XYZ file of C-alpha atoms in Angstrom:
387
model
C -41.451 55.845 -169.280
C -41.526 53.143 -166.646
C -37.904 53.922 -165.768
C -38.675 57.673 -165.418
C -41.656 56.985 -163.143
C -39.448 54.737 -161.017
C -36.801 57.504 -160.662
C -39.428 60.102 -159.666
C -40.858 57.731 -157.099
C -37.420 57.203 -155.590
C -36.780 60.988 -155.419
C -40.130 61.534 -153.673
C -39.283 58.867 -151.136
C -35.919 60.501 -150.513
C -37.484 63.975 -150.073
C -40.072 62.525 -147.758
C -37.398 61.032 -145.548
C -35.482 64.321 -145.552
C -38.562 66.340 -144.543
C -39.272 63.889 -141.784
C -35.750 64.295 -140.427
C -36.008 68.100 -140.531
C -39.263 68.345 -138.612
C -39.154 70.815 -135.686
C -39.213 69.023 -132.350
C -42.326 69.384 -130.270
C -42.619 72.228 -127.732
C -41.320 70.164 -124.844
C -38.235 69.127 -126.732
C -37.558 72.731 -127.820
C -37.720 73.980 -124.228
C -35.341 71.274 -123.104
C -32.849 72.224 -125.767
C -33.080 75.893 -124.833
C -32.671 75.221 -121.123
C -29.700 73.007 -121.717
C -28.050 75.700 -123.890
C -28.451 78.392 -121.191
C -27.121 76.148 -118.477
C -24.070 75.156 -120.470
C -23.089 78.634 -121.783
C -20.943 80.581 -119.249
C -21.259 84.369 -118.908
C -18.027 85.736 -120.371
C -18.637 89.519 -120.257
C -20.253 92.323 -118.258
C -23.199 94.428 -119.285
C -20.878 97.397 -119.823
C -18.513 95.415 -122.056
C -21.427 93.972 -123.991
C -22.777 97.476 -124.576
C -19.454 99.168 -125.352
C -17.735 96.761 -127.705
C -14.417 98.585 -128.075
C -12.900 100.086 -124.950
C -9.330 101.303 -125.293
C -9.032 102.149 -121.602
C -10.568 104.219 -118.829
C -11.333 107.815 -119.814
C -11.108 109.592 -116.477
C -8.935 112.570 -117.400
C -10.126 115.601 -119.338
C -7.959 116.509 -122.352
C -7.639 120.082 -121.062
C -8.419 119.914 -117.338
C -9.320 123.150 -115.580
C -10.028 122.830 -111.894
C -11.592 125.644 -109.902
C -11.944 125.258 -106.146
C -14.369 127.333 -104.099
C -13.713 127.514 -100.367
C -16.976 128.358 -98.614
C -20.411 127.149 -99.731
C -22.799 129.687 -98.299
C -24.825 131.936 -100.597
C -21.893 133.861 -102.124
C -19.743 130.774 -102.615
C -22.594 128.895 -104.273
C -23.469 131.882 -106.472
C -19.849 131.846 -107.674
C -20.034 128.096 -108.298
C -23.255 128.288 -110.301
C -21.996 131.213 -112.406
C -18.725 129.409 -113.193
C -20.535 126.186 -114.077
C -23.142 127.892 -116.245
C -20.370 129.444 -118.329
C -18.595 126.068 -118.621
C -15.292 127.592 -117.576
C -14.044 124.581 -115.608
C -14.010 120.834 -116.184
C -13.911 120.296 -112.416
C -15.371 122.374 -109.598
C -14.487 121.491 -106.024
C -16.732 122.860 -103.261
C -14.997 122.990 -99.883
C -16.693 123.778 -96.594
C -16.158 122.805 -92.977
C -19.716 121.458 -93.090
C -19.156 118.258 -95.064
C -22.849 117.431 -95.403
C -23.635 120.814 -96.918
C -20.697 120.773 -99.327
C -21.408 117.239 -100.551
C -25.155 117.882 -100.814
C -24.626 121.053 -102.852
C -22.235 119.213 -105.164
C -24.599 116.282 -105.631
C -27.533 118.598 -106.284
C -25.601 120.283 -109.107
C -24.163 117.023 -110.424
C -27.660 115.640 -111.035
C -28.178 118.217 -113.807
C -24.560 118.207 -114.946
C -25.578 117.063 -118.419
C -26.777 120.617 -119.085
C -23.512 122.111 -117.812
C -21.129 120.221 -120.078
C -20.850 117.262 -117.687
C -18.214 118.734 -115.337
C -16.980 116.898 -112.282
C -18.480 118.571 -109.196
C -17.352 117.356 -105.797
C -18.089 118.526 -102.263
C -15.729 118.004 -99.358
C -14.537 119.374 -96.038
C -10.931 118.530 -96.876
C -9.015 121.672 -97.861
C -6.310 119.419 -99.308
C -8.610 118.902 -102.304
C -7.533 122.313 -103.660
C -4.478 120.569 -105.081
C -3.959 121.152 -108.829
C -6.483 124.002 -108.939
C -6.074 126.684 -111.585
C -8.036 129.198 -109.518
C -9.044 129.069 -105.859
C -11.984 131.290 -104.937
C -11.973 132.130 -101.218
C -15.499 132.885 -100.010
C -15.308 131.877 -96.351
C -16.491 133.867 -93.317
C -19.697 135.062 -94.921
C -21.569 136.717 -92.100
C -25.064 135.661 -91.136
C -27.993 138.064 -91.164
C -27.701 138.841 -87.461
C -23.902 139.201 -87.432
C -21.658 142.240 -87.759
C -18.542 142.125 -89.916
C -15.670 140.854 -87.761
C -12.395 141.423 -89.589
C -10.239 140.003 -86.794
C -12.246 136.772 -86.836
C -11.849 136.566 -90.614
C -8.094 136.999 -90.268
C -7.901 134.141 -87.777
C -9.788 131.868 -90.174
C -7.516 132.898 -93.050
C -4.448 132.089 -90.936
C -5.691 128.503 -90.730
C -6.556 127.907 -94.369
C -4.532 130.211 -96.638
C -1.044 128.759 -95.926
C -2.396 125.272 -96.634
C -4.074 126.405 -99.838
C -0.872 128.131 -100.955
C 1.179 125.010 -100.262
C -1.124 122.608 -102.113
C -2.220 124.862 -104.981
C 1.170 126.473 -105.433
C 0.531 127.449 -109.062
C -3.018 128.691 -108.602
C -4.372 132.215 -108.686
C -6.115 133.107 -105.418
C -9.301 135.139 -105.855
C -10.741 136.653 -102.669
C -14.473 137.285 -102.302
C -14.612 137.523 -98.496
C -15.588 140.909 -97.058
C -13.932 143.374 -96.694
C -12.416 142.333 -99.995
C -9.494 144.775 -100.165
C -8.363 144.055 -96.608
C -8.731 140.282 -96.940
C -6.898 140.299 -100.281
C -3.956 141.968 -98.552
C -4.107 139.394 -95.742
C -4.211 136.539 -98.257
C -1.169 137.900 -100.061
C 0.790 138.140 -96.804
C -0.172 134.646 -95.658
C 0.288 132.892 -98.992
C 3.676 134.479 -99.746
C 2.626 134.385 -103.400
C 3.667 137.084 -105.857
C 1.105 139.863 -105.545
C 0.079 139.261 -109.166
C -1.408 135.879 -108.210
C -3.525 137.188 -105.330
C -6.441 139.450 -106.175
C -9.930 140.332 -105.026
C -13.148 140.883 -106.944
C -12.830 144.522 -105.899
C -14.937 147.180 -107.605
C -15.921 145.130 -110.652
C -19.458 144.853 -109.290
C -19.504 148.576 -108.444
C -18.403 149.317 -112.014
C -21.195 147.139 -113.412
C -23.728 149.003 -111.302
C -22.273 152.338 -112.411
C -22.583 151.269 -116.043
C -26.120 149.968 -115.547
C -27.400 153.185 -113.959
C -25.722 155.319 -116.626
C -27.295 153.227 -119.382
C -30.736 153.705 -117.860
C -30.377 157.467 -117.640
C -28.881 157.818 -121.127
C -31.229 155.282 -122.686
C -28.340 153.392 -124.276
C -27.099 149.816 -124.159
C -24.625 149.052 -121.383
C -22.116 147.804 -123.935
C -22.035 151.259 -125.536
C -20.908 152.944 -122.315
C -17.363 152.779 -120.958
C -16.994 153.643 -117.282
C -15.326 152.379 -114.146
C -15.343 152.578 -110.357
C -12.032 152.184 -108.527
C -10.639 152.422 -105.009
C -12.269 150.521 -102.160
C -15.059 148.074 -102.799
C -18.455 148.971 -101.374
C -19.878 152.217 -100.075
C -16.658 154.208 -100.617
C -15.902 153.234 -104.223
C -14.868 156.092 -106.513
C -16.809 156.595 -109.743
C -14.339 157.934 -112.314
C -16.513 160.502 -114.094
C -13.572 162.065 -115.916
C -13.178 158.966 -118.114
C -16.830 158.116 -118.860
C -17.342 157.991 -122.602
C -19.854 156.826 -125.186
C -18.633 155.771 -128.635
C -15.332 157.545 -128.019
C -16.972 160.782 -126.865
C -16.110 161.898 -123.343
C -19.271 162.934 -121.552
C -17.342 165.619 -119.669
C -16.624 167.308 -123.000
C -20.374 167.880 -123.208
C -21.059 168.488 -119.515
C -17.851 169.575 -117.698
C -19.583 169.421 -114.292
C -20.923 165.910 -114.757
C -20.679 163.944 -111.507
C -19.834 166.970 -109.371
C -21.904 168.377 -106.525
C -22.954 171.508 -108.468
C -24.110 169.602 -111.558
C -27.676 170.832 -112.303
C -28.542 167.475 -113.907
C -27.572 165.672 -110.680
C -25.525 162.916 -112.310
C -23.739 162.576 -108.981
C -26.835 160.809 -107.672
C -25.717 157.792 -109.700
C -22.460 157.535 -107.734
C -24.377 157.712 -104.467
C -26.828 155.069 -105.686
C -23.943 152.754 -106.617
C -22.450 153.030 -103.135
C -25.800 152.392 -101.436
C -26.935 149.508 -103.634
C -25.843 146.684 -101.324
C -27.623 148.251 -98.365
C -30.790 148.866 -100.365
C -30.881 145.387 -101.872
C -30.397 143.745 -98.501
C -33.110 145.911 -96.957
C -35.559 144.878 -99.667
C -34.581 141.216 -99.421
C -34.464 141.239 -95.631
C -30.812 140.205 -95.576
C -27.404 141.458 -94.528
C -24.012 140.917 -96.075
C -23.026 140.993 -99.743
C -25.579 140.477 -102.488
C -24.727 137.127 -103.970
C -25.943 136.795 -107.555
C -24.235 139.755 -109.214
C -21.081 139.109 -107.190
C -21.063 135.487 -108.330
C -21.418 136.522 -111.973
C -18.579 139.044 -111.622
C -16.417 136.363 -110.020
C -17.055 134.067 -112.987
C -15.988 136.859 -115.361
C -12.667 137.204 -113.525
C -12.123 133.428 -113.442
C -12.845 133.241 -117.170
C -10.262 135.950 -117.907
C -7.676 134.033 -115.873
C -8.422 130.562 -117.238
C -8.628 131.628 -120.890
C -5.791 134.157 -120.593
C -7.937 136.801 -122.281
C -5.931 139.865 -121.124
C -9.243 141.559 -120.360
C -9.054 144.821 -118.394
C -11.218 144.692 -115.276
C -11.186 146.726 -112.038
C -10.075 144.217 -109.402
C -8.330 144.543 -106.077
C -4.562 144.299 -106.494
C -1.405 145.450 -104.761
C -0.622 149.142 -105.254
C 2.656 150.541 -103.968
C 3.180 153.820 -105.800
C 1.478 157.110 -106.572
C 0.574 156.025 -110.111
C -3.069 155.551 -109.123
C -3.552 158.462 -106.793
C -2.097 156.914 -103.637
C 1.443 156.961 -102.294
C 0.992 154.104 -99.814
C 1.195 150.375 -100.407
C -2.253 148.842 -100.215
C -4.628 146.436 -101.931
C -7.408 148.245 -103.776
C -9.121 148.296 -107.143
C -7.616 149.756 -110.303
C -7.922 148.657 -113.954
C -5.944 145.416 -114.295
C -4.931 143.291 -117.267
C -5.930 139.732 -116.336
C -4.521 136.469 -117.647
C -3.317 133.021 -116.691
C -0.881 134.323 -114.064
C -3.401 136.688 -112.509
C -2.683 140.406 -112.840
C -0.271 141.001 -115.725
C -0.278 144.767 -115.440
C -2.264 147.759 -114.264
C -3.521 150.551 -116.485
C -2.585 154.107 -115.555
C -5.564 156.424 -115.417
C -5.574 160.174 -115.761
C -7.526 161.203 -112.666
C -8.469 164.742 -111.755
C -7.571 166.191 -108.358
C -10.962 165.390 -106.861
C -10.722 161.739 -107.893
C -7.148 161.449 -106.633
C -8.238 162.767 -103.254
C -11.102 160.268 -103.101
C -8.784 157.382 -104.012
C -6.310 158.462 -101.342
C -9.135 158.420 -98.789
C -9.912 154.845 -99.839
C -6.281 153.850 -99.347
C -6.165 155.515 -95.931
C -9.380 153.773 -94.904
C -8.110 150.337 -95.938
C -4.800 150.884 -94.191
C -6.675 152.081 -91.127
C -8.411 148.704 -90.871
C -5.093 146.910 -91.348
C -3.545 149.067 -88.654
C -6.362 148.248 -86.233
C -5.682 144.567 -86.827
C -1.939 145.036 -86.331
C -1.072 144.279 -89.948
C 0.755 146.593 -92.328
C 3.011 146.054 -95.320
C 6.072 147.279 -93.460
C 5.401 144.999 -90.481
C 6.767 141.488 -90.150
C 4.943 138.622 -91.806
C 1.863 137.270 -90.098
C 2.632 134.297 -87.926
C 0.698 131.193 -88.819
């Protein structure tokens, strides 16, 4: 027993010594140790590397990059930009304007909320060389101010300065013209760019067709998607509503009302065509503005860009080069007809069966467009425009 008590006493002494050695230093000693550790430990990483532990390399390129450049950042150009961004068509949108402050400010304003747009890259610049590698270039320059009249000759001079450069840098892009008058400026762009006509087009009568469809849907009390109709010819107040091909669920309306859209129609459906052609003027009067209405035009532009980028082969009425009598005109001109759209622009045009009245109206559109070109000294058979 005495031996056991002696062993226990020895173990207690040993434990006591161990506990004494393991006592935590007082507060002053602890602070000293901590300070010494911080001073002696070098910083070996950055905050970013500490947060992201495995970084294979910089991720600056999109896996499927789609760049859309918009030249001109006034109300129409910005409406196009917003519509394209909201639909997440492009991974990069480049806003180009001679006013650098405006272009960069617009881009930064959008970029702040880019998280809700799919985080695209949005840049603003005054350098037209930034159009390089664009899939589509939207040309929306020369938008007239409220107090200005449309000056086609001035627009042509501006196009002479920028279009050849755009064509050189974005040599594989599709050029989409939004500048008024769209049909005339599309023709000018084609001449200056020396691109195949398939890769130069204008928004044309797509907006007129949308308005035609909207007004028909209101009068019929049906959804717009249930009505198939189209306006062709010249964009604006001379567009031609093609009543002979309006149909609902495969039923031609003219089979029910043969005089639909004509002057002697007792139901006055023709009023819709007149309303379509006057819409821009009426909207601007109500809004106290002049020039093209921007929002609907921007949305239509985005629809065309989407068809090009995604190669959808959608059929839309856009301004393209016509050089035969297949669409009611026997003179080469840029004007709107149904076009099959894809990655290379206009793949084909769709032949329509027009009645004599519609053919005459389309021919008037062609003559009017060529009249403007003639006044400016530019026709298809003339020599190329000098830069």
